[in-house]
């Protein structure tokens, strides 16, 4: 059962300065008609995102503009997301579903609202549907029991764009610390869940080769690198400049990290599909049972 808004009140520290605006969505499945992306539908149980990454280009999308409120300062849980999905489940036969575009399915509110979990419970009842979760949050572990039930038809992409948590504190100040993400990857892998490391958008690293070794030791079975997408006159450029991190825009730096991952990770399985903008090039994929997912465009519309 979806908790009422008052249920979040005992944990105000988790939702510090986050404006919560529950809403009833009119639709929940966004078709992805370009088959090269490797999934048929994107599913977002929330609008807005409490992680508020400073480079996130969703912040400039028309539906993400929220009056004077900053991106990362508000979140709109779609309270009827599981019910809507249940009503739409006939569309999911033999389809792949990506959670979530334009938000993180495991942002802080999910600890209480459990809308992503509710959607996963519906997807579990769709035996021919494949699921790709993408997150920055170890909160995904709260659904470990459920994720295991999917078996080979689910995989998790974990965003770890830097090996340095002091970098993370500047570029993703509200997102979970890097060590907690590695720990979550290890828990998922140890539980038999397929996990890929997404160094996207690639940020400054202390030691790319050590990062690549860490990725391999985590049990992840794939990794990929993606470049940063800057908006026009993006203030994030100044953040990079101020900290001496403009090299993250350099293709040679991206290639260096990609090569380190290529050397460290399990053998590449090439799929020959289009790599969508904003996600970078895959450096290694292993078959997901009979199915290989393409890392999708994360933020193509709300
Ligand atoms: S990059 Fe992802 S996690 Fe970060 S603010 Fe944007 S949608 Fe949220």
mmCIF file of C-alpha atoms and ligand atoms in Angstrom:
data_model
loop_
_atom_site.group_PDB
_atom_site.id
_atom_site.type_symbol
_atom_site.label_atom_id
_atom_site.label_comp_id
_atom_site.label_asym_id
_atom_site.label_seq_id
_atom_site.Cartn_x
_atom_site.Cartn_y
_atom_site.Cartn_z
ATOM 1 C CA UNK A 1 0.000 0.000 0.000
ATOM 2 C CA UNK A 2 1.328 3.461 -0.859
ATOM 3 C CA UNK A 3 1.955 5.460 2.328
ATOM 4 C CA UNK A 4 0.434 8.850 2.866
ATOM 5 C CA UNK A 5 2.593 11.936 2.676
ATOM 6 C CA UNK A 6 2.582 12.167 6.485
ATOM 7 C CA UNK A 7 4.575 8.941 6.552
ATOM 8 C CA UNK A 8 7.716 10.861 5.606
ATOM 9 C CA UNK A 9 7.520 13.174 8.606
ATOM 10 C CA UNK A 10 9.512 10.991 11.040
ATOM 11 C CA UNK A 11 12.549 11.184 8.719
ATOM 12 C CA UNK A 12 12.895 14.885 7.919
ATOM 13 C CA UNK A 13 16.672 14.643 7.564
ATOM 14 C CA UNK A 14 16.218 12.519 4.469
ATOM 15 C CA UNK A 15 14.071 15.083 2.740
ATOM 16 C CA UNK A 16 15.819 18.192 3.895
ATOM 17 C CA UNK A 17 14.747 21.142 1.756
ATOM 18 C CA UNK A 18 12.952 18.845 -0.669
ATOM 19 C CA UNK A 19 9.523 20.026 -1.668
ATOM 20 C CA UNK A 20 7.259 16.999 -2.077
ATOM 21 C CA UNK A 21 4.338 17.345 -4.431
ATOM 22 C CA UNK A 22 2.426 14.079 -4.835
ATOM 23 C CA UNK A 23 0.483 13.865 -8.068
ATOM 24 C CA UNK A 24 -1.786 11.558 -10.052
ATOM 25 C CA UNK A 25 -0.178 10.715 -13.373
ATOM 26 C CA UNK A 26 -2.244 10.362 -16.530
ATOM 27 C CA UNK A 27 0.179 7.916 -18.142
ATOM 28 C CA UNK A 28 3.133 5.894 -16.948
ATOM 29 C CA UNK A 29 4.707 4.129 -19.944
ATOM 30 C CA UNK A 30 6.636 6.275 -22.400
ATOM 31 C CA UNK A 31 7.267 4.396 -25.644
ATOM 32 C CA UNK A 32 10.779 4.356 -27.055
ATOM 33 C CA UNK A 33 10.140 3.769 -30.733
ATOM 34 C CA UNK A 34 13.764 3.616 -31.773
ATOM 35 C CA UNK A 35 14.573 -0.087 -31.411
ATOM 36 C CA UNK A 36 18.300 0.669 -31.344
ATOM 37 C CA UNK A 37 17.929 1.848 -27.757
ATOM 38 C CA UNK A 38 17.134 -1.686 -26.697
ATOM 39 C CA UNK A 39 13.993 -1.057 -24.700
ATOM 40 C CA UNK A 40 10.391 -0.489 -25.566
ATOM 41 C CA UNK A 41 9.218 1.705 -22.710
ATOM 42 C CA UNK A 42 10.638 4.100 -20.140
ATOM 43 C CA UNK A 43 8.896 4.188 -16.790
ATOM 44 C CA UNK A 44 9.381 6.977 -14.236
ATOM 45 C CA UNK A 45 7.553 6.640 -10.901
ATOM 46 C CA UNK A 46 8.603 10.198 -9.979
ATOM 47 C CA UNK A 47 9.049 13.559 -11.610
ATOM 48 C CA UNK A 48 11.885 15.707 -10.393
ATOM 49 C CA UNK A 49 14.853 14.234 -8.589
ATOM 50 C CA UNK A 50 16.098 14.748 -5.069
ATOM 51 C CA UNK A 51 19.653 13.941 -6.119
ATOM 52 C CA UNK A 52 19.903 17.241 -7.967
ATOM 53 C CA UNK A 53 23.181 16.506 -9.742
ATOM 54 C CA UNK A 54 24.683 19.799 -10.865
ATOM 55 C CA UNK A 55 25.408 18.532 -14.381
ATOM 56 C CA UNK A 56 21.990 16.943 -14.923
ATOM 57 C CA UNK A 57 20.630 18.272 -18.196
ATOM 58 C CA UNK A 58 17.105 17.282 -17.296
ATOM 59 C CA UNK A 59 17.083 20.444 -15.203
ATOM 60 C CA UNK A 60 16.510 22.504 -18.327
ATOM 61 C CA UNK A 61 13.687 20.432 -19.778
ATOM 62 C CA UNK A 62 10.401 22.345 -19.891
ATOM 63 C CA UNK A 63 8.633 19.934 -17.533
ATOM 64 C CA UNK A 64 11.527 20.109 -15.087
ATOM 65 C CA UNK A 65 11.244 23.849 -14.629
ATOM 66 C CA UNK A 66 9.325 24.301 -11.437
ATOM 67 C CA UNK A 67 8.802 27.971 -10.806
ATOM 68 C CA UNK A 68 11.725 29.373 -8.884
ATOM 69 C CA UNK A 69 12.633 26.033 -7.379
ATOM 70 C CA UNK A 70 15.992 24.578 -8.226
ATOM 71 C CA UNK A 71 16.414 21.202 -9.850
ATOM 72 C CA UNK A 72 16.944 18.853 -6.948
ATOM 73 C CA UNK A 73 14.709 20.917 -4.678
ATOM 74 C CA UNK A 74 11.422 19.235 -5.523
ATOM 75 C CA UNK A 75 10.059 15.812 -6.240
ATOM 76 C CA UNK A 76 6.635 14.758 -7.491
ATOM 77 C CA UNK A 77 5.844 11.131 -6.661
ATOM 78 C CA UNK A 78 3.315 9.675 -9.069
ATOM 79 C CA UNK A 79 1.085 8.173 -6.418
ATOM 80 C CA UNK A 80 -0.880 6.043 -8.847
ATOM 81 C CA UNK A 81 2.158 4.721 -10.770
ATOM 82 C CA UNK A 82 1.754 1.032 -9.792
ATOM 83 C CA UNK A 83 -1.994 1.103 -10.425
ATOM 84 C CA UNK A 84 -1.549 2.767 -13.809
ATOM 85 C CA UNK A 85 1.105 0.244 -14.743
ATOM 86 C CA UNK A 86 -1.163 -2.608 -13.723
ATOM 87 C CA UNK A 87 -3.854 -1.233 -16.025
ATOM 88 C CA UNK A 88 -1.319 -0.977 -18.857
ATOM 89 C CA UNK A 89 0.404 -4.329 -18.368
ATOM 90 C CA UNK A 90 -1.071 -5.781 -21.575
ATOM 91 C CA UNK A 91 1.361 -3.503 -23.485
ATOM 92 C CA UNK A 92 4.388 -5.135 -21.909
ATOM 93 C CA UNK A 93 4.338 -8.555 -23.521
ATOM 94 C CA UNK A 94 7.840 -9.326 -24.825
ATOM 95 C CA UNK A 95 8.941 -5.756 -24.083
ATOM 96 C CA UNK A 96 11.858 -4.219 -22.220
ATOM 97 C CA UNK A 97 11.221 -1.502 -19.655
ATOM 98 C CA UNK A 98 13.771 1.046 -18.463
ATOM 99 C CA UNK A 99 13.458 2.671 -15.029
ATOM 100 C CA UNK A 100 13.768 5.549 -15.025
ATOM 101 C CA UNK A 101 14.205 8.364 -17.487
ATOM 102 C CA UNK A 102 14.569 11.892 -16.136
ATOM 103 C CA UNK A 103 14.705 10.797 -12.522
ATOM 104 C CA UNK A 104 16.347 8.187 -10.313
ATOM 105 C CA UNK A 105 13.992 5.346 -9.389
ATOM 106 C CA UNK A 106 15.777 5.102 -6.028
ATOM 107 C CA UNK A 107 15.868 8.667 -4.933
ATOM 108 C CA UNK A 108 15.371 9.471 -1.236
ATOM 109 C CA UNK A 109 11.558 9.488 -1.299
ATOM 110 C CA UNK A 110 11.465 5.879 -2.438
ATOM 111 C CA UNK A 111 12.499 4.839 1.046
ATOM 112 C CA UNK A 112 9.007 5.772 2.166
ATOM 113 C CA UNK A 113 6.816 5.929 -0.909
ATOM 114 C CA UNK A 114 7.794 2.596 -2.473
ATOM 115 C CA UNK A 115 6.436 3.538 -5.873
ATOM 116 C CA UNK A 116 9.353 1.971 -7.733
ATOM 117 C CA UNK A 117 8.851 -1.164 -5.699
ATOM 118 C CA UNK A 118 5.143 -1.128 -6.506
ATOM 119 C CA UNK A 119 5.972 -0.889 -10.212
ATOM 120 C CA UNK A 120 8.500 -3.704 -9.923
ATOM 121 C CA UNK A 121 5.857 -5.873 -8.283
ATOM 122 C CA UNK A 122 3.670 -5.335 -11.322
ATOM 123 C CA UNK A 123 6.558 -6.052 -13.712
ATOM 124 C CA UNK A 124 7.354 -9.258 -11.873
ATOM 125 C CA UNK A 125 3.884 -10.444 -12.808
ATOM 126 C CA UNK A 126 4.666 -9.854 -16.478
ATOM 127 C CA UNK A 127 6.812 -12.934 -17.194
ATOM 128 C CA UNK A 128 7.894 -11.932 -20.705
ATOM 129 C CA UNK A 129 8.961 -8.418 -19.737
ATOM 130 C CA UNK A 130 12.637 -7.516 -19.268
ATOM 131 C CA UNK A 131 13.647 -4.787 -16.834
ATOM 132 C CA UNK A 132 16.625 -2.452 -16.738
ATOM 133 C CA UNK A 133 17.044 -0.356 -13.600
ATOM 134 C CA UNK A 134 19.451 2.544 -13.531
ATOM 135 C CA UNK A 135 20.367 4.289 -10.292
ATOM 136 C CA UNK A 136 22.937 6.143 -8.210
ATOM 137 C CA UNK A 137 21.513 4.969 -4.932
ATOM 138 C CA UNK A 138 22.201 2.028 -2.641
ATOM 139 C CA UNK A 139 18.538 2.311 -1.691
ATOM 140 C CA UNK A 140 18.046 -0.256 -4.445
ATOM 141 C CA UNK A 141 19.163 -2.829 -1.865
ATOM 142 C CA UNK A 142 15.870 -2.438 -0.023
ATOM 143 C CA UNK A 143 14.304 -4.323 -2.953
ATOM 144 C CA UNK A 144 16.929 -7.046 -3.136
ATOM 145 C CA UNK A 145 14.403 -9.796 -2.433
ATOM 146 C CA UNK A 146 12.192 -8.617 -5.239
ATOM 147 C CA UNK A 147 15.026 -8.060 -7.723
ATOM 148 C CA UNK A 148 16.264 -11.602 -7.241
ATOM 149 C CA UNK A 149 12.872 -12.963 -8.205
ATOM 150 C CA UNK A 150 13.301 -11.552 -11.717
ATOM 151 C CA UNK A 151 16.267 -13.778 -12.445
ATOM 152 C CA UNK A 152 17.950 -13.176 -15.790
ATOM 153 C CA UNK A 153 15.316 -10.792 -17.077
ATOM 154 C CA UNK A 154 16.540 -7.905 -14.899
ATOM 155 C CA UNK A 155 19.799 -5.987 -14.746
ATOM 156 C CA UNK A 156 20.917 -2.929 -12.816
ATOM 157 C CA UNK A 157 23.059 -0.099 -14.155
ATOM 158 C CA UNK A 158 24.888 1.733 -11.366
ATOM 159 C CA UNK A 159 26.181 5.258 -11.946
ATOM 160 C CA UNK A 160 29.662 5.717 -10.517
ATOM 161 C CA UNK A 161 31.176 8.608 -12.497
ATOM 162 C CA UNK A 162 34.228 9.173 -10.281
ATOM 163 C CA UNK A 163 36.467 7.304 -7.854
ATOM 164 C CA UNK A 164 36.785 10.330 -5.590
ATOM 165 C CA UNK A 165 34.018 11.167 -3.145
ATOM 166 C CA UNK A 166 35.288 14.711 -2.742
ATOM 167 C CA UNK A 167 34.507 15.168 -6.450
ATOM 168 C CA UNK A 168 31.087 13.611 -5.894
ATOM 169 C CA UNK A 169 30.408 16.038 -3.035
ATOM 170 C CA UNK A 170 30.811 18.910 -5.496
ATOM 171 C CA UNK A 171 29.100 17.544 -8.594
ATOM 172 C CA UNK A 172 26.401 15.402 -6.955
ATOM 173 C CA UNK A 173 26.134 16.912 -3.469
ATOM 174 C CA UNK A 174 22.784 15.286 -2.638
ATOM 175 C CA UNK A 175 23.475 11.881 -4.145
ATOM 176 C CA UNK A 176 24.818 8.942 -2.106
ATOM 177 C CA UNK A 177 28.571 8.673 -1.420
ATOM 178 C CA UNK A 178 30.709 6.678 -3.841
ATOM 179 C CA UNK A 179 31.787 4.006 -1.296
ATOM 180 C CA UNK A 180 28.130 3.231 -0.566
ATOM 181 C CA UNK A 181 27.542 2.677 -4.286
ATOM 182 C CA UNK A 182 30.383 0.178 -4.548
ATOM 183 C CA UNK A 183 29.000 -1.618 -1.525
ATOM 184 C CA UNK A 184 25.587 -1.792 -3.188
ATOM 185 C CA UNK A 185 27.095 -3.129 -6.418
ATOM 186 C CA UNK A 186 28.824 -5.842 -4.428
ATOM 187 C CA UNK A 187 25.590 -6.777 -2.637
ATOM 188 C CA UNK A 188 23.704 -6.971 -5.905
ATOM 189 C CA UNK A 189 26.404 -8.994 -7.638
ATOM 190 C CA UNK A 190 26.763 -11.362 -4.704
ATOM 191 C CA UNK A 191 23.012 -11.918 -4.876
ATOM 192 C CA UNK A 192 23.246 -13.036 -8.479
ATOM 193 C CA UNK A 193 21.871 -9.843 -9.989
ATOM 194 C CA UNK A 194 23.542 -8.592 -13.165
ATOM 195 C CA UNK A 195 25.098 -5.177 -12.594
ATOM 196 C CA UNK A 196 26.853 -2.770 -14.935
ATOM 197 C CA UNK A 197 28.980 0.197 -13.877
ATOM 198 C CA UNK A 198 28.125 3.420 -15.634
ATOM 199 C CA UNK A 199 30.931 5.993 -15.463
ATOM 200 C CA UNK A 200 28.560 8.517 -16.918
ATOM 201 C CA UNK A 201 28.910 11.410 -17.222
ATOM 202 C CA UNK A 202 32.568 10.831 -16.659
ATOM 203 C CA UNK A 203 34.013 13.096 -13.949
ATOM 204 C CA UNK A 204 37.522 13.613 -12.611
ATOM 205 C CA UNK A 205 39.227 10.498 -11.279
ATOM 206 C CA UNK A 206 42.308 9.962 -9.130
ATOM 207 C CA UNK A 207 43.299 6.684 -10.767
ATOM 208 C CA UNK A 208 41.282 5.273 -13.695
ATOM 209 C CA UNK A 209 43.116 1.936 -13.627
ATOM 210 C CA UNK A 210 42.385 1.466 -9.924
ATOM 211 C CA UNK A 211 38.774 2.417 -10.673
ATOM 212 C CA UNK A 212 38.636 -0.250 -13.356
ATOM 213 C CA UNK A 213 40.081 -2.866 -11.019
ATOM 214 C CA UNK A 214 37.513 -1.838 -8.411
ATOM 215 C CA UNK A 215 34.777 -2.283 -10.988
ATOM 216 C CA UNK A 216 35.929 -5.786 -11.782
ATOM 217 C CA UNK A 217 36.313 -6.760 -8.121
ATOM 218 C CA UNK A 218 32.811 -5.484 -7.385
ATOM 219 C CA UNK A 219 31.388 -8.357 -9.402
ATOM 220 C CA UNK A 220 29.892 -6.105 -12.075
ATOM 221 C CA UNK A 221 29.789 -7.815 -15.437
ATOM 222 C CA UNK A 222 29.947 -4.724 -17.631
ATOM 223 C CA UNK A 223 31.035 -1.104 -17.577
ATOM 224 C CA UNK A 224 30.736 1.847 -19.863
ATOM 225 C CA UNK A 225 31.907 5.436 -20.106
ATOM 226 C CA UNK A 226 29.888 8.410 -21.258
ATOM 227 C CA UNK A 227 30.830 12.017 -21.835
ATOM 228 C CA UNK A 228 29.270 15.025 -20.206
ATOM 229 C CA UNK A 229 26.561 16.863 -22.069
ATOM 230 C CA UNK A 230 26.737 20.569 -21.327
ATOM 231 C CA UNK A 231 23.836 22.904 -21.937
ATOM 232 C CA UNK A 232 24.216 26.227 -23.684
ATOM 233 C CA UNK A 233 26.032 28.617 -21.326
ATOM 234 C CA UNK A 234 25.975 25.880 -18.736
ATOM 235 C CA UNK A 235 27.092 27.114 -15.284
ATOM 236 C CA UNK A 236 28.529 23.658 -14.707
ATOM 237 C CA UNK A 237 31.349 24.566 -17.087
ATOM 238 C CA UNK A 238 32.516 27.113 -14.513
ATOM 239 C CA UNK A 239 32.353 24.465 -11.801
ATOM 240 C CA UNK A 240 34.694 22.306 -13.862
ATOM 241 C CA UNK A 241 36.978 25.235 -14.633
ATOM 242 C CA UNK A 242 37.142 26.357 -11.004
ATOM 243 C CA UNK A 243 38.220 22.915 -9.845
ATOM 244 C CA UNK A 244 40.628 22.217 -12.709
ATOM 245 C CA UNK A 245 38.452 19.469 -14.147
ATOM 246 C CA UNK A 246 37.976 20.646 -17.719
ATOM 247 C CA UNK A 247 39.820 17.542 -18.884
ATOM 248 C CA UNK A 248 36.595 15.559 -18.369
ATOM 249 C CA UNK A 249 35.483 17.138 -21.665
ATOM 250 C CA UNK A 250 38.559 15.782 -23.378
ATOM 251 C CA UNK A 251 37.980 12.757 -25.618
ATOM 252 C CA UNK A 252 41.478 11.489 -24.801
ATOM 253 C CA UNK A 253 40.622 11.367 -21.097
ATOM 254 C CA UNK A 254 37.395 9.507 -21.825
ATOM 255 C CA UNK A 255 39.344 7.077 -23.997
ATOM 256 C CA UNK A 256 41.860 6.525 -21.201
ATOM 257 C CA UNK A 257 39.160 5.544 -18.724
ATOM 258 C CA UNK A 258 37.383 3.465 -21.336
ATOM 259 C CA UNK A 259 40.602 1.619 -22.120
ATOM 260 C CA UNK A 260 41.299 0.986 -18.432
ATOM 261 C CA UNK A 261 37.845 -0.565 -18.089
ATOM 262 C CA UNK A 262 38.243 -2.527 -21.286
ATOM 263 C CA UNK A 263 41.445 -4.043 -19.924
ATOM 264 C CA UNK A 264 40.026 -4.862 -16.515
ATOM 265 C CA UNK A 265 36.506 -6.033 -17.220
ATOM 266 C CA UNK A 266 35.306 -9.370 -18.612
ATOM 267 C CA UNK A 267 35.469 -9.831 -22.391
ATOM 268 C CA UNK A 268 33.438 -7.501 -24.519
ATOM 269 C CA UNK A 269 30.295 -8.666 -26.245
ATOM 270 C CA UNK A 270 29.647 -6.306 -29.081
ATOM 271 C CA UNK A 271 26.061 -5.639 -29.975
ATOM 272 C CA UNK A 272 26.476 -3.187 -32.827
ATOM 273 C CA UNK A 273 23.584 -1.061 -31.745
ATOM 274 C CA UNK A 274 23.393 2.687 -31.662
ATOM 275 C CA UNK A 275 24.856 4.368 -28.604
ATOM 276 C CA UNK A 276 22.468 7.134 -27.690
ATOM 277 C CA UNK A 277 23.548 10.611 -26.795
ATOM 278 C CA UNK A 278 24.535 11.351 -23.268
ATOM 279 C CA UNK A 279 25.408 7.800 -22.408
ATOM 280 C CA UNK A 280 28.770 7.309 -24.025
ATOM 281 C CA UNK A 281 30.179 4.191 -25.537
ATOM 282 C CA UNK A 282 29.835 0.771 -24.063
ATOM 283 C CA UNK A 283 33.124 -0.837 -23.190
ATOM 284 C CA UNK A 284 31.847 -4.208 -22.201
ATOM 285 C CA UNK A 285 28.624 -6.121 -22.232
ATOM 286 C CA UNK A 286 27.938 -9.685 -21.414
ATOM 287 C CA UNK A 287 24.796 -11.393 -22.537
ATOM 288 C CA UNK A 288 21.883 -11.022 -20.207
ATOM 289 C CA UNK A 289 20.705 -14.591 -20.629
ATOM 290 C CA UNK A 290 19.543 -14.488 -24.221
ATOM 291 C CA UNK A 291 19.149 -10.761 -24.102
ATOM 292 C CA UNK A 292 21.700 -7.970 -24.188
ATOM 293 C CA UNK A 293 20.538 -4.529 -23.204
ATOM 294 C CA UNK A 294 21.882 -1.409 -24.742
ATOM 295 C CA UNK A 295 22.580 1.300 -22.238
ATOM 296 C CA UNK A 296 19.664 3.591 -22.975
ATOM 297 C CA UNK A 297 19.372 7.317 -23.241
ATOM 298 C CA UNK A 298 18.783 8.159 -19.638
ATOM 299 C CA UNK A 299 17.084 11.453 -19.925
ATOM 300 C CA UNK A 300 15.158 11.663 -23.146
ATOM 301 C CA UNK A 301 12.188 13.622 -21.992
ATOM 302 C CA UNK A 302 10.114 13.447 -18.839
HETATM 303 S S1 LIG B 1 21.534 12.813 -13.186
HETATM 304 FE FE1 LIG B 1 19.953 11.331 -12.567
HETATM 305 S S2 LIG B 1 20.175 11.167 -10.351
HETATM 306 FE FE2 LIG B 1 21.237 13.058 -10.969
HETATM 307 S S3 LIG B 1 19.677 14.677 -10.775
HETATM 308 FE FE3 LIG B 1 19.598 13.957 -12.906
HETATM 309 S S4 LIG B 1 17.982 12.406 -12.893
HETATM 310 FE FE4 LIG B 1 18.606 12.717 -10.760
#
